[in-house]
mmCIF file of C-alpha atoms in Angstrom:
data_model
loop_
_atom_site.group_PDB
_atom_site.id
_atom_site.type_symbol
_atom_site.label_atom_id
_atom_site.label_comp_id
_atom_site.label_asym_id
_atom_site.label_seq_id
_atom_site.Cartn_x
_atom_site.Cartn_y
_atom_site.Cartn_z
ATOM 1 C CA MET A 203 78.807 74.147 106.083
ATOM 2 C CA ILE A 204 79.391 77.893 106.050
ATOM 3 C CA LYS A 205 77.729 80.050 108.690
ATOM 4 C CA ILE A 206 77.974 83.761 109.465
ATOM 5 C CA LYS A 207 79.720 84.589 112.701
ATOM 6 C CA CYS A 208 78.867 88.032 114.139
ATOM 7 C CA ASN A 209 77.081 89.757 116.962
ATOM 8 C CA TYR A 210 73.446 90.512 116.244
ATOM 9 C CA LEU A 211 72.884 92.481 119.408
ATOM 10 C CA ASN A 212 73.558 95.731 117.575
ATOM 11 C CA GLY A 213 70.992 94.977 114.918
ATOM 12 C CA ALA A 214 70.923 93.269 111.540
ATOM 13 C CA VAL A 215 70.060 93.995 107.945
ATOM 14 C CA ALA A 216 67.396 91.876 106.275
ATOM 15 C CA VAL A 217 67.974 91.043 102.595
ATOM 16 C CA PRO A 218 64.771 89.822 100.901
ATOM 17 C CA THR A 219 65.139 86.213 99.770
ATOM 18 C CA GLU A 220 63.357 87.101 96.546
ATOM 19 C CA ILE A 221 66.226 89.431 95.598
ATOM 20 C CA ILE A 222 68.844 86.770 96.433
ATOM 21 C CA ASP A 223 67.003 84.019 94.476
ATOM 22 C CA LYS A 224 66.498 86.142 91.414
ATOM 23 C CA HIS A 225 69.682 88.067 91.185
ATOM 24 C CA LEU A 226 72.471 86.178 93.000
ATOM 25 C CA LYS A 227 73.815 84.673 89.796
ATOM 26 C CA LEU A 228 73.479 87.659 87.490
ATOM 27 C CA ALA A 229 74.089 90.665 89.709
ATOM 28 C CA SER A 230 77.717 91.728 90.127
ATOM 29 C CA ALA A 231 79.550 91.859 93.494
ATOM 30 C CA ALA A 232 79.541 95.621 93.295
ATOM 31 C CA SER A 233 75.734 95.696 92.755
ATOM 32 C CA PHE A 234 75.180 93.714 95.977
ATOM 33 C CA LYS A 235 77.618 95.986 97.823
ATOM 34 C CA VAL A 236 75.552 98.966 96.725
ATOM 35 C CA LEU A 237 72.330 97.168 97.695
ATOM 36 C CA LEU A 238 73.618 96.396 101.160
ATOM 37 C CA PHE A 239 74.470 100.021 101.764
ATOM 38 C CA ILE A 240 70.961 101.032 100.674
ATOM 39 C CA LEU A 241 69.314 98.417 102.928
ATOM 40 C CA ARG A 242 71.544 99.454 105.811
ATOM 41 C CA ASN A 243 70.264 103.061 105.498
ATOM 42 C CA PRO A 244 66.453 102.690 105.192
ATOM 43 C CA GLN A 245 65.969 106.420 105.661
ATOM 44 C CA GLY A 246 67.176 106.719 102.101
ATOM 45 C CA THR A 247 70.543 107.491 100.481
ATOM 46 C CA ALA A 248 71.271 110.763 98.747
ATOM 47 C CA ASP A 249 72.985 109.881 95.528
ATOM 48 C CA ALA A 250 75.687 107.936 93.790
ATOM 49 C CA LYS A 251 78.353 110.196 95.263
ATOM 50 C CA GLN A 252 77.389 109.367 98.826
ATOM 51 C CA ILE A 253 77.381 105.648 98.083
ATOM 52 C CA SER A 254 80.745 105.952 96.353
ATOM 53 C CA MET A 255 82.307 107.646 99.370
ATOM 54 C CA CYS A 256 80.942 105.051 101.767
ATOM 55 C CA THR A 257 81.683 101.916 99.793
ATOM 56 C CA GLY A 258 84.959 102.682 98.026
ATOM 57 C CA LEU A 259 83.425 102.087 94.601
ATOM 58 C CA SER A 260 83.818 104.643 91.859
ATOM 59 C CA GLU A 261 80.878 106.942 91.281
ATOM 60 C CA GLU A 262 80.487 105.602 87.721
ATOM 61 C CA ASP A 263 80.337 101.972 88.947
ATOM 62 C CA VAL A 264 77.743 102.955 91.611
ATOM 63 C CA LYS A 265 75.556 104.612 88.875
ATOM 64 C CA ASN A 266 75.697 101.363 86.797
ATOM 65 C CA CYS A 267 74.703 99.311 89.837
ATOM 66 C CA LEU A 268 71.770 101.672 90.646
ATOM 67 C CA ASP A 269 70.614 101.357 87.054
ATOM 68 C CA PHE A 270 70.675 97.582 87.356
ATOM 69 C CA TRP A 271 68.582 97.528 90.565
ATOM 70 C CA GLU A 272 66.142 100.203 89.293
ATOM 71 C CA SER A 273 65.610 98.350 85.995
ATOM 72 C CA ASN A 274 64.787 95.197 88.001
ATOM 73 C CA SER A 275 62.307 97.105 90.197
ATOM 74 C CA VAL A 276 64.272 96.577 93.384
ATOM 75 C CA ILE A 277 64.854 100.285 94.165
ATOM 76 C CA GLU A 278 63.132 103.527 93.305
ATOM 77 C CA ILE A 279 65.033 106.705 92.498
ATOM 78 C CA THR A 280 63.170 109.965 93.141
ATOM 79 C CA ASN A 281 63.938 113.650 93.251
ATOM 80 C CA GLU A 282 63.164 113.765 96.959
ATOM 81 C CA LYS A 283 65.983 115.235 99.100
ATOM 82 C CA VAL A 284 67.522 113.252 101.947
ATOM 83 C CA ASN A 285 67.354 114.922 105.366
ATOM 84 C CA GLU A 286 70.694 116.507 106.243
ATOM 85 C CA GLU A 287 70.935 114.785 109.574
ATOM 86 C CA ASP A 288 70.205 111.364 108.019
ATOM 87 C CA TYR A 289 72.865 112.086 105.378
ATOM 88 C CA ALA A 290 75.453 112.852 108.122
ATOM 89 C CA ASN A 291 74.544 109.710 110.054
ATOM 90 C CA SER A 292 74.659 107.302 107.104
ATOM 91 C CA VAL A 293 76.494 104.184 108.026
ATOM 92 C CA GLY A 294 79.473 103.148 106.052
ATOM 93 C CA ASN A 295 83.191 103.753 105.722
ATOM 94 C CA ALA A 296 82.864 107.418 104.824
ATOM 95 C CA LYS A 297 85.108 108.531 107.701
ATOM 96 C CA VAL A 298 88.040 106.392 106.561
ATOM 97 C CA VAL A 299 87.379 105.777 102.834
ATOM 98 C CA SER A 300 87.892 108.520 100.244
ATOM 99 C CA VAL A 301 87.689 107.556 96.615
ATOM 100 C CA PRO A 302 90.696 109.321 95.003
ATOM 101 C CA GLU A 303 90.092 111.173 91.760
ATOM 102 C CA GLU A 304 92.697 111.122 89.065
ATOM 103 C CA LYS A 305 92.874 114.820 89.567
ATOM 104 C CA LYS A 306 91.491 117.392 91.930
ATOM 105 C CA THR A 307 88.606 119.297 90.475
ATOM 106 C CA GLU A 308 89.922 121.704 87.933
ATOM 107 C CA ARG A 309 88.251 124.201 85.639
ATOM 108 C CA ILE A 310 88.830 122.897 82.124
ATOM 109 C CA VAL A 311 88.364 125.861 79.823
ATOM 110 C CA THR A 312 88.131 125.722 76.062
ATOM 111 C CA VAL A 313 90.658 128.225 74.780
ATOM 112 C CA LYS A 314 91.608 129.377 71.383
ATOM 113 C CA LYS A 315 95.079 128.656 70.147
ATOM 114 C CA LEU A 316 97.230 131.679 69.838
ATOM 115 C CA PRO A 317 97.252 132.893 66.198
ATOM 116 C CA VAL A 318 100.301 132.088 64.147
ATOM 117 C CA LYS A 319 100.570 135.612 62.883
ATOM 118 C CA LYS A 320 101.994 137.866 65.564
ATOM 119 C CA PRO A 321 101.168 141.568 65.925
ATOM 120 C CA THR A 322 103.621 143.858 64.141
ATOM 121 C CA GLN A 323 106.108 145.950 66.044
ATOM 122 C CA ARG A 324 104.108 149.040 65.177
ATOM 123 C CA GLU A 325 100.986 147.443 66.667
ATOM 124 C CA ILE A 326 102.904 146.501 69.842
ATOM 125 C CA ALA A 327 104.210 150.077 70.191
ATOM 126 C CA GLU A 328 100.754 151.615 69.725
ATOM 127 C CA ARG A 329 99.191 149.277 72.265
ATOM 128 C CA LEU A 330 101.928 150.051 74.845
ATOM 129 C CA LEU A 331 101.214 153.745 74.487
ATOM 130 C CA ALA A 332 97.465 153.249 74.761
ATOM 131 C CA GLU A 333 97.354 150.786 77.679
ATOM 132 C CA PRO A 334 99.351 151.530 80.902
ATOM 133 C CA GLU A 335 98.569 147.995 82.184
ATOM 134 C CA LEU A 336 100.295 146.420 79.187
ATOM 135 C CA GLU A 337 103.288 148.778 79.645
ATOM 136 C CA ILE A 338 103.707 147.472 83.208
ATOM 137 C CA ILE A 339 103.843 143.927 81.894
ATOM 138 C CA TYR A 340 106.583 144.723 79.400
ATOM 139 C CA LYS A 341 108.661 146.649 81.936
ATOM 140 C CA GLU A 342 108.540 143.763 84.462
ATOM 141 C CA ALA A 343 109.191 141.275 81.702
ATOM 142 C CA GLN A 344 112.414 143.187 80.919
ATOM 143 C CA ASN A 345 113.468 143.133 84.540
ATOM 144 C CA ILE A 346 112.934 139.363 84.646
ATOM 145 C CA LEU A 347 114.181 138.244 81.211
ATOM 146 C CA GLY A 348 116.492 141.027 80.322
ATOM 147 C CA THR A 349 116.376 142.335 76.752
ATOM 148 C CA PHE A 350 113.909 140.127 74.801
ATOM 149 C CA GLY A 351 113.223 139.958 71.039
ATOM 150 C CA TYR A 352 110.293 140.426 68.804
ATOM 151 C CA ASP A 353 108.982 136.890 69.223
ATOM 152 C CA THR A 354 108.544 137.276 73.013
ATOM 153 C CA GLN A 355 107.205 140.786 72.543
ATOM 154 C CA GLY A 356 104.448 139.577 70.236
ATOM 155 C CA LEU A 357 103.751 136.543 72.476
ATOM 156 C CA LEU A 358 103.169 138.613 75.604
ATOM 157 C CA LEU A 359 100.597 140.794 73.747
ATOM 158 C CA MET A 360 98.776 137.708 72.484
ATOM 159 C CA ILE A 361 98.709 136.120 75.906
ATOM 160 C CA TYR A 362 97.329 139.279 77.310
ATOM 161 C CA ASP A 363 94.646 139.591 74.598
ATOM 162 C CA PHE A 364 93.558 135.987 73.983
ATOM 163 C CA TYR A 365 93.880 134.508 77.485
ATOM 164 C CA GLY A 366 92.897 137.588 79.427
ATOM 165 C CA PHE A 367 95.551 137.042 82.079
ATOM 166 C CA PRO A 368 95.969 139.992 84.467
ATOM 167 C CA PRO A 369 99.419 141.530 84.674
ATOM 168 C CA GLU A 370 100.284 139.754 87.975
ATOM 169 C CA VAL A 371 99.616 136.332 86.417
ATOM 170 C CA ILE A 372 101.743 137.033 83.351
ATOM 171 C CA ILE A 373 104.570 138.447 85.476
ATOM 172 C CA THR A 374 104.524 135.451 87.882
ATOM 173 C CA LEU A 375 104.498 133.084 84.891
ATOM 174 C CA LEU A 376 107.610 134.783 83.475
ATOM 175 C CA GLN A 377 109.360 134.637 86.845
ATOM 176 C CA HIS A 378 108.589 130.922 87.158
ATOM 177 C CA GLN A 379 109.945 130.284 83.695
ATOM 178 C CA LYS A 380 113.091 132.208 84.563
ATOM 179 C CA ASN A 381 113.565 130.130 87.770
ATOM 180 C CA GLU A 382 113.170 126.961 85.742
ATOM 181 C CA GLY A 383 115.654 128.172 83.098
ATOM 182 C CA LYS A 384 112.968 127.960 80.372
ATOM 183 C CA ILE A 385 112.637 131.457 78.920
ATOM 184 C CA ALA A 386 112.339 130.532 75.234
ATOM 185 C CA SER A 387 109.144 131.978 73.661
ATOM 186 C CA SER A 388 107.983 128.424 72.930
ATOM 187 C CA ALA A 389 108.260 127.367 76.578
ATOM 188 C CA ILE A 390 106.529 130.490 77.757
ATOM 189 C CA LYS A 391 103.736 129.887 75.255
ATOM 190 C CA ASN A 392 103.240 126.212 76.381
ATOM 191 C CA ARG A 393 103.051 127.242 80.030
ATOM 192 C CA ALA A 394 100.494 130.045 79.287
ATOM 193 C CA GLU A 395 98.396 127.659 77.174
ATOM 194 C CA ASP A 396 98.367 125.018 79.916
ATOM 195 C CA TRP A 397 97.286 127.526 82.528
ATOM 196 C CA ALA A 398 94.597 128.919 80.318
ATOM 197 C CA LYS A 399 93.133 125.449 79.564
ATOM 198 C CA ARG A 400 93.023 124.660 83.349
ATOM 199 C CA GLY A 401 91.504 128.001 84.297
ATOM 200 C CA ILE A 402 94.561 129.173 86.195
ATOM 201 C CA ASP A 403 93.957 132.845 85.741
ATOM 202 C CA THR A 404 94.250 134.451 89.231
ATOM 203 C CA LEU A 405 97.240 135.002 91.472
ATOM 204 C CA GLU A 406 95.785 132.680 94.080
ATOM 205 C CA LEU A 407 95.373 129.831 91.613
ATOM 206 C CA VAL A 408 98.875 130.495 90.285
ATOM 207 C CA GLU A 409 100.345 130.234 93.761
ATOM 208 C CA GLU A 410 98.562 126.872 94.263
ATOM 209 C CA GLU A 411 99.930 125.641 90.961
ATOM 210 C CA LEU A 412 103.461 126.719 91.802
ATOM 211 C CA LEU A 413 103.297 124.839 95.097
ATOM 212 C CA ALA A 414 102.088 121.752 93.168
ATOM 213 C CA LEU A 415 104.965 122.065 90.698
ATOM 214 C CA ASP A 416 107.497 122.338 93.557
ATOM 215 C CA LYS A 417 106.009 119.224 95.111
ATOM 216 C CA ILE A 418 106.205 117.336 91.852
ATOM 217 C CA LYS A 419 109.914 118.315 91.423
ATOM 218 C CA ALA A 420 110.691 117.351 95.043
ATOM 219 C CA THR A 421 108.978 113.959 94.674
ATOM 220 C CA PHE A 422 110.696 113.343 91.329
ATOM 221 C CA LEU A 423 114.123 113.812 93.021
ATOM 222 C CA ALA A 424 113.095 111.700 96.022
ATOM 223 C CA VAL A 425 111.977 108.632 94.001
ATOM 224 C CA LYS A 426 114.260 109.120 91.009
ATOM 225 C CA GLU A 427 116.780 106.382 92.026
ATOM 226 C CA THR A 428 114.081 103.898 92.962
ATOM 227 C CA ALA A 429 112.112 104.452 89.728
ATOM 228 C CA GLU A 430 115.297 104.673 87.655
ATOM 229 C CA PHE A 431 114.207 107.991 86.180
ATOM 230 C CA SER A 432 116.704 109.800 84.044
ATOM 231 C CA GLY A 433 117.351 113.507 83.652
ATOM 232 C CA ASP A 434 117.016 116.361 86.186
ATOM 233 C CA VAL A 435 113.332 117.096 85.558
ATOM 234 C CA PRO A 436 110.322 114.803 84.915
ATOM 235 C CA THR A 437 108.980 114.268 81.506
ATOM 236 C CA THR A 438 105.384 115.319 80.819
ATOM 237 C CA ARG A 439 104.090 111.733 81.353
ATOM 238 C CA ILE A 440 106.008 111.178 84.581
ATOM 239 C CA ALA A 441 104.983 114.603 85.937
ATOM 240 C CA LYS A 442 101.331 113.702 85.322
ATOM 241 C CA PHE A 443 101.638 110.583 87.470
ATOM 242 C CA LEU A 444 103.577 112.405 90.169
ATOM 243 C CA ARG A 445 100.957 115.116 90.307
ATOM 244 C CA THR A 446 98.267 112.500 90.917
ATOM 245 C CA TRP A 447 100.260 110.639 93.556
ATOM 246 C CA ALA A 448 102.008 113.391 95.440
ATOM 247 C CA VAL A 449 99.631 116.363 94.961
ATOM 248 C CA ASP A 450 96.154 114.940 94.434
ATOM 249 C CA TRP A 451 96.391 111.840 96.617
ATOM 250 C CA GLU A 452 99.083 113.235 98.952
ATOM 251 C CA CYS A 453 101.019 110.001 99.036
ATOM 252 C CA SER A 454 104.323 110.064 100.923
ATOM 253 C CA ASP A 455 107.632 109.538 99.117
ATOM 254 C CA GLU A 456 108.063 106.316 101.051
ATOM 255 C CA LEU A 457 104.660 104.888 99.963
ATOM 256 C CA ILE A 458 105.431 105.812 96.312
ATOM 257 C CA LYS A 459 108.823 104.083 96.503
ATOM 258 C CA TYR A 460 107.193 101.016 98.055
ATOM 259 C CA ALA A 461 104.602 100.826 95.207
ATOM 260 C CA LEU A 462 107.245 101.296 92.552
ATOM 261 C CA GLU A 463 109.480 98.583 94.006
ATOM 262 C CA ASN A 464 106.574 96.130 94.205
ATOM 263 C CA ASN A 465 105.429 96.798 90.692
ATOM 264 C CA ASN A 466 108.730 96.465 88.781
ATOM 265 C CA LYS A 467 108.728 100.250 88.381
ATOM 266 C CA SER A 468 105.690 100.178 86.066
ATOM 267 C CA LEU A 469 103.922 103.550 86.380
ATOM 268 C CA ASN A 470 100.527 102.191 85.442
ATOM 269 C CA ASP A 471 100.679 99.338 87.948
ATOM 270 C CA THR A 472 102.078 101.612 90.609
ATOM 271 C CA ASN A 473 99.170 103.987 90.000
ATOM 272 C CA LYS A 474 96.647 101.109 90.549
ATOM 273 C CA MET A 475 98.343 100.048 93.774
ATOM 274 C CA LEU A 476 98.522 103.532 95.190
ATOM 275 C CA LYS A 477 94.896 104.113 94.333
ATOM 276 C CA LYS A 478 93.918 101.019 96.366
ATOM 277 C CA PHE A 479 96.081 102.214 99.239
ATOM 278 C CA VAL A 480 94.389 105.618 99.270
ATOM 279 C CA GLN A 481 90.916 103.983 99.153
ATOM 280 C CA SER A 482 91.865 101.832 102.130
ATOM 281 C CA GLY A 483 93.291 104.746 104.134
ATOM 282 C CA ILE A 484 96.831 103.442 103.932
ATOM 283 C CA SER A 485 99.516 106.107 104.056
ATOM 284 C CA SER A 486 102.768 104.267 104.798
ATOM 285 C CA PRO A 487 104.566 101.024 103.981
ATOM 286 C CA GLU A 488 104.321 100.070 107.686
ATOM 287 C CA GLN A 489 100.522 100.131 107.454
ATOM 288 C CA VAL A 490 100.723 97.910 104.381
ATOM 289 C CA ALA A 491 102.798 95.374 106.378
ATOM 290 C CA VAL A 492 100.265 95.376 109.206
ATOM 291 C CA ARG A 493 97.354 94.895 106.828
ATOM 292 C CA GLU A 494 99.116 92.011 105.052
ATOM 293 C CA LYS A 495 99.939 90.348 108.367
ATOM 294 C CA LYS A 496 96.295 90.503 109.435
ATOM 295 C CA SER A 497 95.178 89.022 106.172
ATOM 296 C CA LEU A 498 97.437 85.913 106.441
ATOM 297 C CA PRO A 499 95.506 82.709 107.267
ATOM 298 C CA LYS A 500 96.198 81.294 110.731
ATOM 299 C CA ALA A 501 98.331 78.187 110.736
ATOM 300 C CA VAL A 502 96.511 75.021 111.600
ATOM 301 C CA LYS A 503 98.278 73.437 114.529
ATOM 302 C CA LYS A 504 98.293 69.701 114.894
ATOM 303 C CA THR A 505 97.922 68.945 118.623
ATOM 304 C CA TYR A 506 98.445 65.886 120.688
ATOM 305 C CA GLU A 507 94.752 66.034 121.572
ATOM 306 C CA THR A 508 93.639 65.529 117.983
ATOM 307 C CA GLU A 509 96.059 62.647 117.600
ATOM 308 C CA GLU A 510 94.820 61.132 120.874
ATOM 309 C CA ILE A 511 91.280 61.317 119.651
ATOM 310 C CA GLY A 512 92.230 59.346 116.585
ATOM 311 C CA LYS A 513 94.013 56.749 118.671
ATOM 312 C CA ASN A 514 91.096 56.378 121.004
ATOM 313 C CA SER A 515 88.711 55.897 118.100
ATOM 314 C CA VAL A 516 90.824 52.997 116.799
ATOM 315 C CA LEU A 517 91.122 51.430 120.296
ATOM 316 C CA ASP A 518 87.391 51.701 120.838
ATOM 317 C CA TRP A 519 86.763 49.983 117.479
ATOM 318 C CA ILE A 520 89.214 47.123 118.362
ATOM 319 C CA LYS A 521 87.610 46.628 121.793
ATOM 320 C CA LYS A 522 84.163 46.513 120.246
ATOM 321 C CA TYR A 523 85.331 44.036 117.666
ATOM 322 C CA ALA A 524 86.950 41.858 120.341
ATOM 323 C CA ASN A 525 83.738 41.925 122.316
ATOM 324 C CA GLY A 526 81.701 40.928 119.248
ATOM 325 C CA GLU A 527 79.793 44.149 119.221
ATOM 326 C CA GLU A 528 80.501 44.713 115.504
ATOM 327 C CA ASN A 529 78.708 41.531 114.655
ATOM 328 C CA GLU A 530 75.533 42.457 116.405
#
């Protein structure tokens, strides 16, 4: 027999038996998790995002579960707004659970590729004379890069025209490339295209990005030996994982090393483990150890009392048999 063991003094949630009887076999575990949250908050829940934050399920999974219950006439979804106080008081794990996203919210902008044909030197010279802002960019570029050739001259003008970067963004981009030792026109072009696609077009956003790049580099060096990475800088693929772990999820170097070691250095498996850790509020290997210790089943101890009970039962039976009671 299996019975629930908890204190009902603080209230209980009633699950209609009709729902259990009809859907226990077909509904997924996630669907029942969503339903329990809705039942626990009878004042109404706001949306899939709120349920996601309070249950640890992804927002997409929550939407699928809501579709299931709505299609089976168990719940009703309306345009009515939930009271702000009720929203704040919703019961769940919202205070400790935060569903990590693969990336922080970014502006993904559709940008045109820079044209293959560069402006001529005459066109560049005419634009420099006509636009003081552009002249500032070229002067600062010369201070940073030294003398640069026609390829970079044409590239700077195209970045200015097609991406609309203000002078301070272009100058900071060039300084970053100089610090990284990547001042070839192709490297500058790739960086500018990346920033344009992600909407990094103000000095404030550039500063945030540079801090993220510094964090990625520092994390790479910290876990390099554990992960058996080669080279002095991360590849594009490795950098993408490190951005998610160290920047977006803010995992410590120690936690990343732990996940790498326990997943045979597989980046995909490490990513899955770290995602679970973040969802559970785990931020260090020590917390993992505590959690695992608590989850271990308690050892069943064989006591002398249980053995004595067995002996007594046998003795009682023998006595009854000797007294003829078994034959009655």
